[in-house]
Coordinates of C-alpha atoms and ligand atoms in Angstrom, one line a residue:
X1 CA -29.5 -33.1 63.0
X2 CA -27.3 -34.3 65.8
X3 CA -28.8 -34.0 69.2
X4 CA -27.6 -30.9 71.0
X5 CA -26.3 -29.2 67.9
X6 CA -27.8 -25.9 66.9
X7 CA -29.4 -25.4 63.5
X8 CA -27.5 -23.0 61.3
X9 CA -29.8 -20.3 59.9
X10 CA -30.8 -21.1 56.4
X11 CA -32.4 -17.8 55.2
X12 CA -30.4 -16.3 52.4
X13 CA -29.0 -12.8 53.0
X14 CA -30.6 -10.1 50.8
X15 CA -33.8 -11.9 50.5
X16 CA -35.0 -11.7 54.1
X17 CA -36.0 -8.1 54.1
X18 CA -34.7 -7.9 57.7
X19 CA -32.4 -4.9 56.8
X20 CA -32.9 -1.9 54.6
X21 CA -29.6 -2.7 52.8
X22 CA -29.5 -5.1 49.9
X23 CA -27.1 -7.9 50.9
X24 CA -26.9 -10.1 47.8
X25 CA -27.5 -9.4 44.1
X26 CA -23.9 -8.8 43.4
X27 CA -24.2 -10.2 39.9
X28 CA -26.7 -7.6 38.9
X29 CA -25.0 -4.8 40.7
X30 CA -21.6 -5.6 39.1
X31 CA -23.2 -6.0 35.7
X32 CA -24.3 -2.4 36.0
X33 CA -21.0 -1.0 37.2
X34 CA -18.5 -3.1 35.2
X35 CA -19.4 -1.6 31.8
X36 CA -18.9 1.9 33.3
X37 CA -15.5 0.9 34.6
X38 CA -14.4 -0.6 31.3
X39 CA -15.6 2.6 29.6
X40 CA -13.6 4.7 32.1
X41 CA -10.5 2.7 31.3
X42 CA -10.9 3.6 27.6
X43 CA -10.4 7.2 28.7
X44 CA -12.7 8.4 25.9
X45 CA -13.6 11.7 27.7
X46 CA -12.0 11.3 31.0
X47 CA -10.3 14.6 30.5
X48 CA -13.6 16.4 30.8
X49 CA -14.1 15.7 34.5
X50 CA -13.1 19.2 35.5
X51 CA -15.1 20.8 32.8
X52 CA -18.1 18.8 34.0
X53 CA -17.4 19.6 37.6
X54 CA -20.4 21.8 38.2
X55 CA -22.7 19.2 36.8
X56 CA -21.5 16.2 38.9
X57 CA -21.1 18.3 42.0
X58 CA -24.8 19.3 41.7
X59 CA -25.8 15.7 41.2
X60 CA -23.8 14.5 44.2
X61 CA -23.7 17.3 46.8
X62 CA -26.8 16.4 48.7
X63 CA -27.8 16.6 52.4
X64 CA -27.7 13.5 54.6
X65 CA -30.6 11.4 53.4
X66 CA -33.3 10.7 56.0
X67 CA -34.9 8.2 53.7
X68 CA -32.6 6.0 51.6
X69 CA -32.8 6.2 47.8
X70 CA -32.2 2.4 47.4
X71 CA -29.5 0.4 45.6
X72 CA -30.6 1.4 42.2
X73 CA -29.9 5.1 43.0
X74 CA -26.5 4.2 44.3
X75 CA -25.6 2.2 41.2
X76 CA -27.0 5.0 39.1
X77 CA -24.8 7.6 40.7
X78 CA -21.8 5.4 40.4
X79 CA -22.5 4.7 36.8
X80 CA -23.3 8.2 35.7
X81 CA -21.5 10.6 38.0
X82 CA -18.8 9.0 40.0
X83 CA -17.0 6.5 37.8
X84 CA -16.8 8.7 34.7
X85 CA -15.4 11.6 36.7
X86 CA -12.9 9.6 38.7
X87 CA -9.2 9.9 38.7
X88 CA -7.6 9.1 35.4
X89 CA -4.3 8.0 36.9
X90 CA -4.6 4.5 35.2
X91 CA -4.2 6.3 31.9
X92 CA -1.0 5.2 30.1
X93 CA 0.2 8.8 29.9
X94 CA -0.1 9.4 33.7
X95 CA 3.5 9.4 34.8
X96 CA 3.2 11.5 38.0
X97 CA 4.2 10.8 41.6
X98 CA 4.5 7.0 42.1
X99 CA 1.0 5.8 41.8
X100 CA 0.8 2.6 39.8
X101 CA -2.4 1.1 38.4
X102 CA -4.4 -1.7 39.9
X103 CA -4.6 -4.6 37.5
X104 CA -7.8 -6.5 36.8
X105 CA -6.7 -9.6 38.7
X106 CA -5.8 -7.5 41.8
X107 CA -9.0 -5.4 41.7
X108 CA -11.1 -8.6 41.4
X109 CA -9.3 -10.3 44.2
X110 CA -9.8 -7.2 46.3
X111 CA -13.5 -7.2 45.6
X112 CA -13.7 -10.9 46.4
X113 CA -11.9 -10.3 49.7
X114 CA -14.4 -7.6 50.6
X115 CA -17.2 -10.1 50.3
X116 CA -15.7 -13.4 51.4
X117 CA -12.6 -12.5 53.4
X118 CA -13.7 -9.4 55.3
X119 CA -10.9 -9.2 57.8
X120 CA -7.5 -10.7 58.3
X121 CA -8.4 -13.2 61.1
X122 CA -9.3 -16.9 61.3
X123 CA -8.6 -20.0 59.3
X124 CA -9.7 -18.8 55.9
X125 CA -8.3 -19.1 52.4
X126 CA -7.8 -15.4 52.3
X127 CA -5.7 -15.4 55.4
X128 CA -3.7 -18.3 54.1
X129 CA -2.9 -16.1 51.1
X130 CA -1.6 -13.4 53.4
X131 CA 1.1 -15.7 54.7
X132 CA 1.8 -17.2 51.3
X133 CA 2.0 -13.9 49.4
X134 CA 4.3 -12.4 52.1
X135 CA 6.6 -15.3 51.4
X136 CA 6.3 -14.9 47.6
X137 CA 6.9 -11.2 47.9
X138 CA 10.0 -11.6 50.0
X139 CA 11.4 -14.1 47.5
X140 CA 10.5 -11.8 44.5
X141 CA 12.4 -8.9 46.3
X142 CA 15.4 -11.0 47.3
X143 CA 14.7 -10.7 51.0
X144 CA 15.8 -13.5 53.4
X145 CA 13.1 -16.1 53.8
X146 CA 13.2 -15.9 57.6
X147 CA 12.4 -12.2 58.0
X148 CA 8.9 -11.6 59.5
X149 CA 6.5 -9.9 57.1
X150 CA 3.3 -8.0 57.9
X151 CA 1.0 -6.0 55.6
X152 CA -0.2 -2.5 56.3
X153 CA -1.9 0.4 54.4
X154 CA 1.1 1.9 52.6
X155 CA 4.7 3.0 52.8
X156 CA 3.7 5.5 55.6
X157 CA 2.5 2.8 58.0
X158 CA 5.1 0.3 56.8
X159 CA 7.9 2.8 57.7
X160 CA 6.2 3.5 61.0
X161 CA 6.3 -0.2 61.9
X162 CA 9.9 -0.5 60.9
X163 CA 10.9 2.6 62.9
X164 CA 8.9 1.2 65.8
X165 CA 11.0 -2.0 65.7
X166 CA 14.2 0.0 65.4
X167 CA 13.3 2.3 68.3
X168 CA 12.5 -0.8 70.4
X169 CA 15.9 -2.3 69.5
X170 CA 17.8 0.9 70.2
X171 CA 16.3 1.4 73.7
X172 CA 16.4 -2.3 74.7
X173 CA 20.2 -2.0 74.2
X174 CA 20.2 0.6 77.1
X175 CA 17.8 -1.5 79.2
X176 CA 14.5 0.2 78.4
X177 CA 11.3 -1.4 77.0
X178 CA 10.2 1.7 75.2
X179 CA 7.0 0.0 73.8
X180 CA 5.7 -0.6 77.3
X181 CA 7.3 2.2 79.3
X182 CA 7.8 5.0 76.8
X183 CA 11.0 7.0 76.2
X184 CA 13.2 7.5 79.2
X185 CA 13.3 11.1 80.4
X186 CA 15.6 13.3 78.4
X187 CA 16.5 10.6 76.0
X188 CA 17.0 11.8 72.4
X189 CA 17.0 9.3 69.5
X190 CA 18.4 10.0 66.1
X191 CA 17.7 8.5 62.7
X192 CA 20.2 8.9 59.8
X193 CA 19.8 9.0 56.1
X194 CA 20.3 11.0 53.0
X195 CA 18.6 14.2 52.0
X196 CA 16.2 12.2 49.8
X197 CA 14.8 10.1 52.5
X198 CA 11.0 10.1 52.3
X199 CA 9.3 12.3 54.8
X200 CA 7.1 9.5 56.1
X201 CA 10.3 8.5 58.1
X202 CA 10.3 12.0 59.7
X203 CA 6.7 11.6 60.5
X204 CA 7.2 8.1 61.9
X205 CA 9.9 9.6 64.2
X206 CA 7.3 12.1 65.3
X207 CA 4.6 9.5 66.0
X208 CA 7.1 7.4 67.9
X209 CA 7.9 10.2 70.3
X210 CA 11.4 10.8 68.9
X211 CA 10.2 14.0 67.2
X212 CA 10.4 14.7 63.4
X213 CA 13.7 16.5 64.0
X214 CA 15.2 13.3 65.2
X215 CA 15.9 12.6 61.5
X216 CA 19.3 13.8 60.7
X217 CA 19.9 14.3 57.0
X218 CA 23.5 13.8 56.0
X219 CA 25.0 14.7 52.7
X220 CA 23.9 13.0 49.5
X221 CA 25.5 13.1 46.1
X222 CA 23.8 14.8 43.1
X223 CA 21.7 11.8 42.3
X224 CA 20.5 11.5 45.9
X225 CA 22.7 8.7 47.2
X226 CA 23.8 9.1 50.8
X227 CA 27.5 9.3 51.8
X228 CA 28.0 6.3 54.1
X229 CA 31.1 7.8 55.7
X230 CA 29.1 10.9 56.6
X231 CA 26.6 8.7 58.3
X232 CA 29.4 7.0 60.2
X233 CA 30.8 10.4 61.4
X234 CA 27.3 11.6 62.4
X235 CA 26.7 8.5 64.5
X236 CA 30.1 8.8 66.1
X237 CA 29.5 12.5 67.0
X238 CA 26.0 11.9 68.3
X239 CA 26.9 8.9 70.4
X240 CA 29.7 11.0 72.0
X241 CA 27.2 13.7 72.7
X242 CA 24.9 11.1 74.5
X243 CA 22.3 10.8 71.8
X244 CA 20.8 7.4 71.0
X245 CA 21.3 6.2 67.4
X246 CA 18.0 4.5 66.4
X247 CA 18.4 3.6 62.7
X248 CA 20.1 4.3 59.5
X249 CA 17.7 4.5 56.6
X250 CA 18.9 3.4 53.2
X251 CA 16.8 4.0 50.0
X252 CA 16.2 1.2 47.5
X253 CA 14.7 3.7 45.0
X254 CA 14.6 7.4 46.1
X255 CA 11.2 9.0 45.4
X256 CA 12.6 11.9 43.5
X257 CA 15.4 10.3 41.5
X258 CA 15.0 6.5 41.9
X259 CA 18.6 6.3 43.3
X260 CA 19.5 3.3 45.3
X261 CA 21.9 3.9 48.2
X262 CA 25.0 1.9 48.7
X263 CA 23.3 -0.6 51.0
X264 CA 26.4 -2.8 51.6
X265 CA 28.4 0.2 52.9
X266 CA 25.5 1.4 55.0
X267 CA 25.3 -2.2 56.4
X268 CA 29.0 -2.0 57.3
X269 CA 28.4 1.3 59.2
X270 CA 25.3 0.0 60.9
X271 CA 27.0 -3.2 62.0
X272 CA 30.1 -1.3 63.3
X273 CA 27.9 0.7 65.6
X274 CA 25.3 -2.0 66.4
X275 CA 22.7 0.3 64.8
X276 CA 19.6 -0.8 63.0
X277 CA 19.6 -0.7 59.2
X278 CA 16.2 0.0 57.5
X279 CA 15.8 -0.1 53.8
X280 CA 12.9 1.9 52.3
X281 CA 12.1 0.1 49.1
X282 CA 8.5 1.3 48.9
X283 CA 8.9 2.1 45.2
X284 CA 12.0 0.4 44.0
X285 CA 12.4 -2.9 45.7
X286 CA 10.6 -5.1 43.1
X287 CA 13.5 -4.2 40.7
X288 CA 15.7 -6.6 42.7
X289 CA 13.9 -9.4 40.8
X290 CA 15.8 -8.5 37.7
X291 CA 19.2 -10.2 37.6
X292 CA 21.1 -7.3 35.8
X293 CA 19.7 -4.8 38.3
X294 CA 20.4 -6.9 41.4
X295 CA 24.0 -5.7 42.0
X296 CA 22.5 -2.3 42.8
X297 CA 20.8 -3.9 45.8
X298 CA 23.8 -5.7 47.2
X299 CA 23.7 -5.6 51.0
X300 CA 19.9 -5.6 51.1
X301 CA 19.9 -9.0 52.8
X302 CA 21.8 -7.4 55.7
X303 CA 19.0 -4.9 56.5
X304 CA 17.2 -5.3 59.9
X305 CA 13.9 -4.1 58.3
X306 CA 12.7 -3.4 54.8
X307 CA 9.5 -2.1 53.2
X308 CA 7.9 -2.5 49.8
X309 CA 4.6 -1.1 48.4
X310 CA 2.9 -3.6 46.1
X311 CA 0.5 -0.7 45.3
X312 CA 3.3 1.1 43.4
X313 CA 5.1 -1.1 40.9
X314 CA 3.2 -4.4 41.4
X315 CA -0.2 -3.1 40.5
X316 CA -2.4 -3.9 43.5
X317 CA -5.2 -1.5 44.6
X318 CA -4.0 1.4 46.8
X319 CA -3.5 0.6 50.4
X320 CA -0.9 -2.2 50.4
X321 CA 2.6 -2.2 51.8
X322 CA 4.7 -4.9 53.5
X323 CA 7.2 -4.5 56.3
X324 CA 9.8 -7.2 56.8
X325 CA 11.8 -7.4 60.0
X326 CA 14.7 -9.7 60.8
X327 CA 13.4 -10.2 64.4
X328 CA 9.6 -10.0 64.4
X329 CA 9.5 -10.2 68.2
X330 CA 10.7 -6.6 68.3
X331 CA 7.6 -5.5 66.4
X332 CA 5.6 -7.4 69.0
X333 CA 7.3 -5.7 71.9
X334 CA 6.8 -2.4 70.2
X335 CA 3.2 -2.7 69.1
X336 CA 1.4 -5.4 71.0
X337 CA -2.0 -4.7 72.5
X338 CA -2.0 -5.8 76.1
X339 CA -4.6 -8.4 77.0
X340 CA -8.2 -7.1 76.8
X341 CA -11.5 -8.7 77.7
X342 CA -12.7 -8.4 74.1
X343 CA -9.6 -10.0 72.7
X344 CA -10.2 -13.6 73.5
X345 CA -7.4 -15.8 72.3
X346 CA -7.7 -19.5 71.8
X347 CA -5.7 -22.2 70.1
X348 CA -7.7 -25.5 70.1
X349 CA -5.9 -28.7 69.3
X350 CA -7.9 -29.5 66.1
X351 CA -10.1 -26.6 64.8
X352 CA -13.5 -27.6 63.7
X353 CA -14.9 -24.2 62.8
X354 CA -12.9 -21.6 61.0
X355 CA -13.6 -19.4 64.0
X356 CA -11.7 -21.8 66.3
X357 CA -8.4 -20.3 65.4
X358 CA -7.6 -16.7 64.8
X359 CA -4.6 -17.4 62.7
X360 CA -1.3 -15.6 63.1
X361 CA -1.4 -12.7 65.6
X362 CA -0.1 -10.1 63.1
X363 CA -2.2 -7.5 64.8
X364 CA 0.2 -7.5 67.8
X365 CA 3.0 -6.7 65.4
X366 CA 1.2 -3.8 63.6
X367 CA -0.8 -0.7 64.3
X368 CA -3.9 -2.2 62.6
X369 CA -6.6 -4.5 63.7
X370 CA -9.5 -4.3 61.3
X371 CA -8.1 -4.2 57.9
X372 CA -8.7 -5.8 54.5
X373 CA -7.3 -9.1 53.4
X374 CA -4.5 -7.6 51.3
X375 CA -2.7 -10.9 50.8
X376 CA -5.2 -11.9 48.1
X377 CA -4.2 -8.8 46.1
X378 CA -0.5 -9.6 46.0
X379 CA -1.3 -13.2 45.5
X380 CA -3.5 -12.4 42.4
X381 CA -0.8 -10.2 40.9
X382 CA 1.9 -12.9 41.2
X383 CA -0.3 -15.8 40.3
X384 CA -1.4 -14.0 37.1
X385 CA 1.9 -13.0 35.6
X386 CA 4.6 -14.6 37.8
X387 CA 8.1 -13.3 38.5
X388 CA 8.6 -13.3 34.7
X389 CA 5.8 -10.8 34.2
X390 CA 7.1 -8.5 36.9
X391 CA 10.6 -8.7 35.5
X392 CA 9.4 -7.8 32.0
X393 CA 7.5 -4.8 33.4
X394 CA 10.5 -3.6 35.4
X395 CA 12.8 -4.0 32.5
X396 CA 10.4 -2.2 30.2
X397 CA 10.0 0.7 32.6
X398 CA 13.7 1.0 33.3
X399 CA 14.2 1.0 29.5
X400 CA 11.7 3.9 29.2
X401 CA 13.7 6.0 31.7
X402 CA 17.0 5.3 29.9
X403 CA 15.4 6.1 26.5
X404 CA 14.4 9.5 27.8
X405 CA 17.8 10.0 29.3
X406 CA 19.4 9.2 25.9
X407 CA 17.1 11.6 24.0
X408 CA 17.6 14.3 26.6
X409 CA 21.4 13.9 26.4
X410 CA 21.3 14.2 22.6
X411 CA 18.9 17.0 22.2
X412 CA 20.3 20.5 22.1
X413 CA 17.4 22.0 24.1
X414 CA 17.0 19.3 26.7
X415 CA 19.1 18.6 29.7
X416 CA 19.4 15.3 31.6
X417 CA 19.3 16.6 35.2
X418 CA 19.9 13.2 36.9
X419 CA 20.7 10.0 35.1
X420 CA 18.1 7.3 35.9
X421 CA 18.9 4.4 38.3
X422 CA 15.5 2.7 38.0
X423 CA 12.4 3.9 36.2
X424 CA 12.4 7.5 37.2
X425 CA 14.2 10.1 35.0
X426 CA 14.7 13.9 35.7
X427 CA 15.2 16.1 32.7
X428 CA 14.3 19.6 31.7
X429 CA 13.9 22.0 28.8
X430 CA 16.9 24.3 28.6
X431 CA 18.2 26.7 26.0
X432 CA 21.8 27.8 25.8
X433 CA 22.4 30.8 28.0
X434 CA 19.3 30.3 30.2
X435 CA 19.9 30.5 33.9
X436 CA 18.2 28.2 36.4
X437 CA 15.6 30.8 37.4
X438 CA 14.5 31.3 33.8
X439 CA 14.7 27.6 33.1
X440 CA 12.5 26.8 36.1
X441 CA 9.9 29.3 34.9
X442 CA 9.8 27.7 31.5
X443 CA 9.6 24.2 32.8
X444 CA 6.8 25.2 35.2
X445 CA 4.8 26.5 32.2
X446 CA 5.7 23.4 30.2
X447 CA 4.1 21.4 33.0
X448 CA 1.0 23.5 33.0
X449 CA 0.6 23.1 29.3
X450 CA 1.1 19.4 29.4
X451 CA -1.7 19.1 32.0
X452 CA -4.0 21.4 30.2
X453 CA -3.5 20.2 26.6
X454 CA -2.3 16.6 26.7
X455 CA -2.9 13.4 28.6
X456 CA 0.8 13.1 29.3
X457 CA 1.2 14.0 33.0
X458 CA 4.6 13.8 34.6
X459 CA 5.4 15.5 37.9
X460 CA 8.4 17.5 38.9
X461 CA 11.3 17.4 41.3
X462 CA 13.4 20.3 42.4
X463 CA 17.0 19.1 42.5
X464 CA 19.9 21.5 43.4
X465 CA 17.7 24.4 42.5
X466 CA 16.7 23.0 39.1
X467 CA 13.0 22.2 38.4
X468 CA 13.2 18.9 36.6
X469 CA 10.3 17.2 34.8
X470 CA 10.1 13.8 36.4
X471 CA 8.2 11.0 34.7
X472 CA 7.9 7.8 36.8
X473 CA 7.3 4.6 35.1
X474 CA 5.2 2.1 37.2
X475 CA 2.0 2.0 35.2
X476 CA 1.8 -1.3 33.3
X477 CA -0.3 0.4 30.6
X478 CA 2.4 2.8 29.5
X479 CA 4.1 2.2 26.1
X480 CA 6.9 3.8 24.1
X481 CA 4.4 5.9 22.4
X482 CA 3.7 7.9 25.6
X483 CA 7.4 8.0 26.4
X484 CA 8.4 9.6 23.1
X485 CA 5.2 11.6 23.1
X486 CA 6.3 13.2 26.4
X487 CA 9.8 14.1 25.1
X488 CA 8.3 15.5 21.9
X489 CA 5.7 17.5 23.8
X490 CA 8.3 19.0 26.2
X491 CA 10.4 20.1 23.2
X492 CA 7.5 21.5 21.3
X493 CA 5.9 23.4 24.2
X494 CA 9.3 24.7 25.4
X495 CA 10.1 25.9 21.9
X496 CA 6.7 27.5 21.6
X497 CA 7.3 29.4 24.9
X498 CA 10.8 30.6 24.2
X499 CA 10.5 31.4 20.4
X500 CA 10.8 28.9 17.6
X501 CA 14.2 27.6 16.6
Ligands
LIG601 C1 5.8 6.3 48.2 C2 6.9 6.2 49.2 C3 6.6 6.2 50.6 C4 5.2 6.4 51.1 O1 4.4 5.4 50.7 P1 2.8 5.5 50.8 O2 2.3 4.2 50.3 O3 2.4 6.6 49.8 O4 2.4 5.8 52.2 C5 7.7 6.0 51.4 N1 8.9 5.8 51.0 C6 9.2 5.9 49.7 C7 10.7 5.7 49.2 C8 8.2 6.1 48.7 O5 8.5 6.2 47.4

């Protein structure tokens, strides 16, 4: 040992007995849990979780333990009660909401990160992957390479960050540093978009002090695409009335219909007013990696901010979104933490320890500080199957939506409610002479029957008064068998409810 240096402690965690918690033994713990997880993914009797509810509730619903039961008891509960009664959303027939399914590579990378890359600071391999995967993700999604990217927990926070940058930009134009000083007295900001804009935008406006009602929904067409000239008129009117236009929100994949706004025309409107253009691609943006779908996203590169959720179509664990902003310093002025005694910053010439350098200060461009090393999740996904694998998945899923559209268009008792743009399709059971009210009641009951009697679980969307059955294809496990199975089941159940044909 060099003179003056301090010996590093050599006792192995988990064997010292210094703490009540086991700190090692991962091999054994995972060997117990992994078979239960694999069994869960075979979905043998996953449908029985509700039937067994009283049983597992009784096993789990215990008072706060004064004395710990030990690791074995934890593993036992996980193996017997928790995992088998978990959420069967990874099932190939689960087509509801926009949930995705975490792939093995991504789950494993996430676990590895929880052990060896606990946080997103310092000079570690995990934090290098954050920067690398943000670059890869931008390239996959056809975003300009020089936009600043930052991860957060989901589309909700990703939209919040983007709207924070937009608000900063809008008020700096009138000489106010809103991040530092807050909104000027009496100032009213406005955010513009179509009727299908996700309500996390409204909430972001609320959190940012603009108020949820700052979102002004302008008219959209039947598929949910906003009318850019209506946005233009709204901004003109509001500016004349002394309101502050903060952002236009374009959708790269509307949540209900999958529609993609005319981003190039929205960019024209945004530029003509000097207003921020935000593109919400939480669900749909990965489709931009498919050459034949790319024209739909024309104008994307002109956005001031963009978001995408790798936990939807890309198959990372839940809790992963990226915000990209043309000028990252706006994020910093919007969200930086002012200096604090516990936030020591240092940048030595040549780091010796990994703790000599905190790495990029993303936490001054976000609303997070402690958070998992999500870069490894996205890296694992892309390293495993590459752009080709994602492209195949997107093509397959868009194909499924079109397949249902074709079947619905041809079938005498199905109606295609909105033609698909990406991998979402809205259709319904409909008999001749049935009005919307009657059709809605039938489709509601079709949905209940699907949930009760099958493992095919779409969700619904109410569009122009019509309750549509809305399967979303983002689950890598789904095959044509589930797709056709769903259409057949809707017809059979609908026929059964309305009298056989
Ligand atoms: C899902 C979704 C969101 C919200 O994302 P979370 O990750 O669920 O917070 C926002 N915008 C769009 C278009 C979405 O589809």
